[in-house]
Amino acid sequence: EAQVTQNPRYLITVTGKKLTVTCSQNMNHEYMSWYRQDPGLGLRQIYYSMNVEVTDKGDVPEGYKVSRKEKRNFPLILESPSPNQTSLYFCASSLRAPSYEQYFGPGTRLTVT
Amino acid sequence: GIQVEQSPPDLILQEGANSTLRCNFSDSVNNLQWFHQNPCGQLINLFYIPSGTKQNGRLSATTVATERYSLLYISSSQTTDSGVYFCAGSGSNDYKLSFGAGTTVTVRA
């Protein structure tokens, strides 16, 4: 089954404790991206990746890091989480660039206290 | 990235009613897409529609790229159509995808 998976689905952590949210797709997609969703703001892109070892900033990259060492995986790293990073996070992938249908993961709800 | 404005922000429909959602862009837009987020939070791609008109069942979408807007039509709405509808697009030579704030649709039986 073609899918995008994210782990964990729910996470409660404390300020400053490094965490990683994993994202994996099994569709051999080149383009992957991370979004955060906050009430009234829609989805805002954090980082995207055009292919292996090619990543770039989205609209809200501050406080986040990503890596793309393999085509299927695109982890999101919060080196020192803060309460303003409490949000719902989505990973997405598409065949190439954003010009193809985006497939979304199920979301990760992160709470930073 | 480009700015995306969606209207209306909220829409309450009686089952069977028709409706139109609108998406305006601040600049020339590429890769225009519509998404539905169901009440469980799952995001599903409805249309990839950089220009022209597409139809899928009771849903259809029209994009007029030269005038920087897109419309999503819901006909004969059903309770399963409830959720949040987002449009998104990217600017020229831009690989970032910018989303609108969404339209929350509630269909009542």
PDB file of N, CA, C and O in Angstrom, chain A residues 41-91:
ATOM      1  N   LEU A  41      -4.212  29.321  10.862  1.00  0.00           N
ATOM      2  CA  LEU A  41      -3.059  29.643  10.001  1.00  0.00           C
ATOM      3  C   LEU A  41      -2.885  28.662   8.854  1.00  0.00           C
ATOM      4  O   LEU A  41      -1.974  28.832   8.041  1.00  0.00           O
ATOM      5  N   GLY A  42      -3.690  27.668   8.776  1.00  0.00           N
ATOM      6  CA  GLY A  42      -3.521  26.678   7.721  1.00  0.00           C
ATOM      7  C   GLY A  42      -2.250  25.880   7.929  1.00  0.00           C
ATOM      8  O   GLY A  42      -1.766  25.717   9.054  1.00  0.00           O
ATOM      9  N   LEU A  43      -1.684  25.396   6.845  1.00  0.00           N
ATOM     10  CA  LEU A  43      -0.429  24.657   6.904  1.00  0.00           C
ATOM     11  C   LEU A  43       0.696  25.561   6.425  1.00  0.00           C
ATOM     12  O   LEU A  43       0.558  26.253   5.420  1.00  0.00           O
ATOM     13  N   ARG A  44       1.773  25.538   7.136  1.00  0.00           N
ATOM     14  CA  ARG A  44       2.947  26.324   6.747  1.00  0.00           C
ATOM     15  C   ARG A  44       4.124  25.378   6.552  1.00  0.00           C
ATOM     16  O   ARG A  44       4.398  24.541   7.398  1.00  0.00           O
ATOM     17  N   GLN A  45       4.801  25.575   5.439  1.00  0.00           N
ATOM     18  CA  GLN A  45       5.884  24.669   5.092  1.00  0.00           C
ATOM     19  C   GLN A  45       7.135  25.002   5.891  1.00  0.00           C
ATOM     20  O   GLN A  45       7.565  26.164   5.948  1.00  0.00           O
ATOM     21  N   ILE A  46       7.744  23.985   6.473  1.00  0.00           N
ATOM     22  CA  ILE A  46       8.923  24.177   7.308  1.00  0.00           C
ATOM     23  C   ILE A  46      10.189  23.999   6.457  1.00  0.00           C
ATOM     24  O   ILE A  46      11.041  24.870   6.377  1.00  0.00           O
ATOM     25  N   TYR A  47      10.323  22.828   5.863  1.00  0.00           N
ATOM     26  CA  TYR A  47      11.429  22.499   4.971  1.00  0.00           C
ATOM     27  C   TYR A  47      10.897  21.610   3.868  1.00  0.00           C
ATOM     28  O   TYR A  47       9.888  20.928   4.043  1.00  0.00           O
ATOM     29  N   TYR A  48      11.614  21.605   2.750  1.00  0.00           N
ATOM     30  CA  TYR A  48      11.311  20.656   1.699  1.00  0.00           C
ATOM     31  C   TYR A  48      12.599  20.107   1.131  1.00  0.00           C
ATOM     32  O   TYR A  48      13.677  20.672   1.333  1.00  0.00           O
ATOM     33  N   SER A  49      12.454  19.005   0.414  1.00  0.00           N
ATOM     34  CA  SER A  49      13.609  18.356  -0.188  1.00  0.00           C
ATOM     35  C   SER A  49      13.250  17.926  -1.603  1.00  0.00           C
ATOM     36  O   SER A  49      12.247  17.249  -1.807  1.00  0.00           O
ATOM     37  N   MET A  50      14.060  18.333  -2.556  1.00  0.00           N
ATOM     38  CA  MET A  50      13.806  17.985  -3.952  1.00  0.00           C
ATOM     39  C   MET A  50      14.314  16.573  -4.273  1.00  0.00           C
ATOM     40  O   MET A  50      13.845  15.956  -5.220  1.00  0.00           O
ATOM     41  N   ASN A  51      15.305  16.132  -3.518  1.00  0.00           N
ATOM     42  CA  ASN A  51      15.848  14.787  -3.730  1.00  0.00           C
ATOM     43  C   ASN A  51      16.882  14.514  -2.642  1.00  0.00           C
ATOM     44  O   ASN A  51      17.099  15.357  -1.756  1.00  0.00           O
ATOM     45  N   VAL A  52      17.531  13.382  -2.718  1.00  0.00           N
ATOM     46  CA  VAL A  52      18.537  13.024  -1.720  1.00  0.00           C
ATOM     47  C   VAL A  52      19.599  14.120  -1.635  1.00  0.00           C
ATOM     48  O   VAL A  52      20.084  14.599  -2.666  1.00  0.00           O
ATOM     49  N   GLU A  53      19.909  14.516  -0.412  1.00  0.00           N
ATOM     50  CA  GLU A  53      20.931  15.521  -0.115  1.00  0.00           C
ATOM     51  C   GLU A  53      20.583  16.915  -0.650  1.00  0.00           C
ATOM     52  O   GLU A  53      21.446  17.799  -0.650  1.00  0.00           O
ATOM     53  N   VAL A  54      19.334  17.150  -1.052  1.00  0.00           N
ATOM     54  CA  VAL A  54      18.913  18.477  -1.517  1.00  0.00           C
ATOM     55  C   VAL A  54      17.737  18.930  -0.666  1.00  0.00           C
ATOM     56  O   VAL A  54      16.620  18.427  -0.801  1.00  0.00           O
ATOM     57  N   THR A  55      18.013  19.879   0.242  1.00  0.00           N
ATOM     58  CA  THR A  55      16.954  20.393   1.102  1.00  0.00           C
ATOM     59  C   THR A  55      16.955  21.914   1.054  1.00  0.00           C
ATOM     60  O   THR A  55      17.980  22.542   0.739  1.00  0.00           O
ATOM     61  N   ASP A  56      15.817  22.513   1.371  1.00  0.00           N
ATOM     62  CA  ASP A  56      15.737  23.974   1.368  1.00  0.00           C
ATOM     63  C   ASP A  56      14.660  24.416   2.346  1.00  0.00           C
ATOM     64  O   ASP A  56      13.760  23.639   2.708  1.00  0.00           O
ATOM     65  N   LYS A  57      14.776  25.672   2.758  1.00  0.00           N
ATOM     66  CA  LYS A  57      13.864  26.217   3.747  1.00  0.00           C
ATOM     67  C   LYS A  57      12.506  26.519   3.148  1.00  0.00           C
ATOM     68  O   LYS A  57      12.402  26.983   2.013  1.00  0.00           O
ATOM     69  N   GLY A  58      11.485  26.268   3.952  1.00  0.00           N
ATOM     70  CA  GLY A  58      10.142  26.700   3.615  1.00  0.00           C
ATOM     71  C   GLY A  58       9.881  28.064   4.223  1.00  0.00           C
ATOM     72  O   GLY A  58      10.793  28.887   4.362  1.00  0.00           O
ATOM     73  N   ASP A  59       8.661  28.289   4.655  1.00  0.00           N
ATOM     74  CA  ASP A  59       8.295  29.598   5.191  1.00  0.00           C
ATOM     75  C   ASP A  59       8.607  29.774   6.671  1.00  0.00           C
ATOM     76  O   ASP A  59       8.760  30.892   7.146  1.00  0.00           O
ATOM     77  N   VAL A  60       8.699  28.664   7.425  1.00  0.00           N
ATOM     78  CA  VAL A  60       8.921  28.762   8.871  1.00  0.00           C
ATOM     79  C   VAL A  60       9.991  27.778   9.337  1.00  0.00           C
ATOM     80  O   VAL A  60       9.732  26.890  10.141  1.00  0.00           O
ATOM     81  N   PRO A  61      11.256  27.930   8.878  1.00  0.00           N
ATOM     82  CA  PRO A  61      12.287  26.943   9.199  1.00  0.00           C
ATOM     83  C   PRO A  61      12.967  27.121  10.558  1.00  0.00           C
ATOM     84  O   PRO A  61      13.671  26.211  11.011  1.00  0.00           O
ATOM     85  N   GLU A  62      12.758  28.268  11.202  1.00  0.00           N
ATOM     86  CA  GLU A  62      13.512  28.550  12.429  1.00  0.00           C
ATOM     87  C   GLU A  62      13.208  27.515  13.513  1.00  0.00           C
ATOM     88  O   GLU A  62      12.057  27.257  13.827  1.00  0.00           O
ATOM     89  N   GLY A  63      14.278  26.982  14.104  1.00  0.00           N
ATOM     90  CA  GLY A  63      14.134  26.024  15.187  1.00  0.00           C
ATOM     91  C   GLY A  63      14.045  24.585  14.734  1.00  0.00           C
ATOM     92  O   GLY A  63      13.904  23.678  15.560  1.00  0.00           O
ATOM     93  N   TYR A  64      14.134  24.343  13.425  1.00  0.00           N
ATOM     94  CA  TYR A  64      14.017  22.992  12.881  1.00  0.00           C
ATOM     95  C   TYR A  64      15.231  22.653  12.013  1.00  0.00           C
ATOM     96  O   TYR A  64      15.867  23.526  11.445  1.00  0.00           O
ATOM     97  N   LYS A  65      15.515  21.377  11.927  1.00  0.00           N
ATOM     98  CA  LYS A  65      16.519  20.862  10.994  1.00  0.00           C
ATOM     99  C   LYS A  65      15.945  19.645  10.302  1.00  0.00           C
ATOM    100  O   LYS A  65      15.054  18.963  10.852  1.00  0.00           O
ATOM    101  N   VAL A  66      16.461  19.365   9.115  1.00  0.00           N
ATOM    102  CA  VAL A  66      16.060  18.162   8.382  1.00  0.00           C
ATOM    103  C   VAL A  66      17.296  17.549   7.744  1.00  0.00           C
ATOM    104  O   VAL A  66      18.349  18.184   7.656  1.00  0.00           O
ATOM    105  N   SER A  67      17.132  16.326   7.309  1.00  0.00           N
ATOM    106  CA  SER A  67      18.178  15.684   6.516  1.00  0.00           C
ATOM    107  C   SER A  67      17.507  14.747   5.515  1.00  0.00           C
ATOM    108  O   SER A  67      16.392  14.267   5.746  1.00  0.00           O
ATOM    109  N   ARG A  68      18.190  14.497   4.409  1.00  0.00           N
ATOM    110  CA  ARG A  68      17.659  13.575   3.397  1.00  0.00           C
ATOM    111  C   ARG A  68      18.818  12.720   2.891  1.00  0.00           C
ATOM    112  O   ARG A  68      19.403  12.965   1.856  1.00  0.00           O
ATOM    113  N   LYS A  69      19.117  11.726   3.686  1.00  0.00           N
ATOM    114  CA  LYS A  69      20.222  10.828   3.334  1.00  0.00           C
ATOM    115  C   LYS A  69      19.767   9.670   2.456  1.00  0.00           C
ATOM    116  O   LYS A  69      20.552   9.080   1.709  1.00  0.00           O
ATOM    117  N   GLU A  70      18.514   9.332   2.572  1.00  0.00           N
ATOM    118  CA  GLU A  70      17.930   8.282   1.735  1.00  0.00           C
ATOM    119  C   GLU A  70      16.667   8.866   1.099  1.00  0.00           C
ATOM    120  O   GLU A  70      16.021   9.734   1.681  1.00  0.00           O
ATOM    121  N   LYS A  71      16.311   8.307  -0.046  1.00  0.00           N
ATOM    122  CA  LYS A  71      15.161   8.847  -0.772  1.00  0.00           C
ATOM    123  C   LYS A  71      13.873   8.689   0.025  1.00  0.00           C
ATOM    124  O   LYS A  71      12.998   9.546  -0.014  1.00  0.00           O
ATOM    125  N   ARG A  72      13.726   7.591   0.749  1.00  0.00           N
ATOM    126  CA  ARG A  72      12.465   7.308   1.397  1.00  0.00           C
ATOM    127  C   ARG A  72      12.273   8.032   2.735  1.00  0.00           C
ATOM    128  O   ARG A  72      11.150   8.139   3.214  1.00  0.00           O
ATOM    129  N   ASN A  73      13.335   8.525   3.352  1.00  0.00           N
ATOM    130  CA  ASN A  73      13.228   9.081   4.702  1.00  0.00           C
ATOM    131  C   ASN A  73      13.539  10.567   4.757  1.00  0.00           C
ATOM    132  O   ASN A  73      14.481  11.036   4.090  1.00  0.00           O
ATOM    133  N   PHE A  74      12.786  11.272   5.586  1.00  0.00           N
ATOM    134  CA  PHE A  74      12.975  12.718   5.702  1.00  0.00           C
ATOM    135  C   PHE A  74      12.648  13.124   7.146  1.00  0.00           C
ATOM    136  O   PHE A  74      11.573  13.636   7.433  1.00  0.00           O
ATOM    137  N   PRO A  75      13.562  12.893   8.068  1.00  0.00           N
ATOM    138  CA  PRO A  75      13.276  13.193   9.478  1.00  0.00           C
ATOM    139  C   PRO A  75      13.301  14.687   9.782  1.00  0.00           C
ATOM    140  O   PRO A  75      14.066  15.452   9.179  1.00  0.00           O
ATOM    141  N   LEU A  76      12.471  15.070  10.734  1.00  0.00           N
ATOM    142  CA  LEU A  76      12.412  16.448  11.227  1.00  0.00           C
ATOM    143  C   LEU A  76      13.028  16.469  12.615  1.00  0.00           C
ATOM    144  O   LEU A  76      12.615  15.707  13.491  1.00  0.00           O
ATOM    145  N   ILE A  77      13.986  17.349  12.817  1.00  0.00           N
ATOM    146  CA  ILE A  77      14.732  17.398  14.076  1.00  0.00           C
ATOM    147  C   ILE A  77      14.487  18.739  14.765  1.00  0.00           C
ATOM    148  O   ILE A  77      14.630  19.797  14.143  1.00  0.00           O
ATOM    149  N   LEU A  78      14.118  18.644  16.034  1.00  0.00           N
ATOM    150  CA  LEU A  78      14.009  19.840  16.865  1.00  0.00           C
ATOM    151  C   LEU A  78      15.112  19.740  17.906  1.00  0.00           C
ATOM    152  O   LEU A  78      15.032  18.930  18.827  1.00  0.00           O
ATOM    153  N   GLU A  79      16.156  20.519  17.733  1.00  0.00           N
ATOM    154  CA  GLU A  79      17.334  20.389  18.595  1.00  0.00           C
ATOM    155  C   GLU A  79      17.064  20.902  20.009  1.00  0.00           C
ATOM    156  O   GLU A  79      17.548  20.331  20.985  1.00  0.00           O
ATOM    157  N   SER A  80      16.284  21.959  20.129  1.00  0.00           N
ATOM    158  CA  SER A  80      15.959  22.515  21.435  1.00  0.00           C
ATOM    159  C   SER A  80      14.521  23.026  21.392  1.00  0.00           C
ATOM    160  O   SER A  80      14.284  24.229  21.235  1.00  0.00           O
ATOM    161  N   PRO A  81      13.572  22.105  21.521  1.00  0.00           N
ATOM    162  CA  PRO A  81      12.163  22.490  21.358  1.00  0.00           C
ATOM    163  C   PRO A  81      11.727  23.560  22.361  1.00  0.00           C
ATOM    164  O   PRO A  81      12.205  23.588  23.513  1.00  0.00           O
ATOM    165  N   SER A  82      10.831  24.411  21.899  1.00  0.00           N
ATOM    166  CA  SER A  82      10.257  25.434  22.764  1.00  0.00           C
ATOM    167  C   SER A  82       8.736  25.345  22.680  1.00  0.00           C
ATOM    168  O   SER A  82       8.204  24.763  21.724  1.00  0.00           O
ATOM    169  N   PRO A  83       8.034  25.907  23.657  1.00  0.00           N
ATOM    170  CA  PRO A  83       6.561  25.808  23.661  1.00  0.00           C
ATOM    171  C   PRO A  83       5.907  26.332  22.385  1.00  0.00           C
ATOM    172  O   PRO A  83       4.840  25.836  21.997  1.00  0.00           O
ATOM    173  N   ASN A  84       6.517  27.302  21.696  1.00  0.00           N
ATOM    174  CA  ASN A  84       5.892  27.815  20.462  1.00  0.00           C
ATOM    175  C   ASN A  84       6.016  26.834  19.293  1.00  0.00           C
ATOM    176  O   ASN A  84       5.507  27.109  18.197  1.00  0.00           O
ATOM    177  N   GLN A  85       6.657  25.713  19.527  1.00  0.00           N
ATOM    178  CA  GLN A  85       6.698  24.648  18.515  1.00  0.00           C
ATOM    179  C   GLN A  85       5.637  23.581  18.776  1.00  0.00           C
ATOM    180  O   GLN A  85       5.575  22.575  18.061  1.00  0.00           O
ATOM    181  N   THR A  86       4.804  23.811  19.776  1.00  0.00           N
ATOM    182  CA  THR A  86       3.642  22.950  19.989  1.00  0.00           C
ATOM    183  C   THR A  86       2.723  23.112  18.785  1.00  0.00           C
ATOM    184  O   THR A  86       2.301  24.224  18.461  1.00  0.00           O
ATOM    185  N   SER A  87       2.443  22.011  18.117  1.00  0.00           N
ATOM    186  CA  SER A  87       1.699  22.098  16.869  1.00  0.00           C
ATOM    187  C   SER A  87       1.374  20.699  16.357  1.00  0.00           C
ATOM    188  O   SER A  87       1.777  19.687  16.935  1.00  0.00           O
ATOM    189  N   LEU A  88       0.645  20.667  15.256  1.00  0.00           N
ATOM    190  CA  LEU A  88       0.375  19.422  14.531  1.00  0.00           C
ATOM    191  C   LEU A  88       1.278  19.426  13.301  1.00  0.00           C
ATOM    192  O   LEU A  88       1.233  20.375  12.505  1.00  0.00           O
ATOM    193  N   TYR A  89       2.083  18.393  13.146  1.00  0.00           N
ATOM    194  CA  TYR A  89       3.068  18.333  12.070  1.00  0.00           C
ATOM    195  C   TYR A  89       2.686  17.277  11.042  1.00  0.00           C
ATOM    196  O   TYR A  89       2.306  16.158  11.400  1.00  0.00           O
ATOM    197  N   PHE A  90       2.827  17.660   9.772  1.00  0.00           N
ATOM    198  CA  PHE A  90       2.561  16.727   8.681  1.00  0.00           C
ATOM    199  C   PHE A  90       3.775  16.611   7.775  1.00  0.00           C
ATOM    200  O   PHE A  90       4.418  17.609   7.431  1.00  0.00           O
ATOM    201  N   CYS A  91       4.033  15.390   7.379  1.00  0.00           N
ATOM    202  CA  CYS A  91       5.020  15.117   6.345  1.00  0.00           C
ATOM    203  C   CYS A  91       4.259  14.812   5.064  1.00  0.00           C
ATOM    204  O   CYS A  91       3.151  14.256   5.115  1.00  0.00           O
TER     205      CYS A  91
END
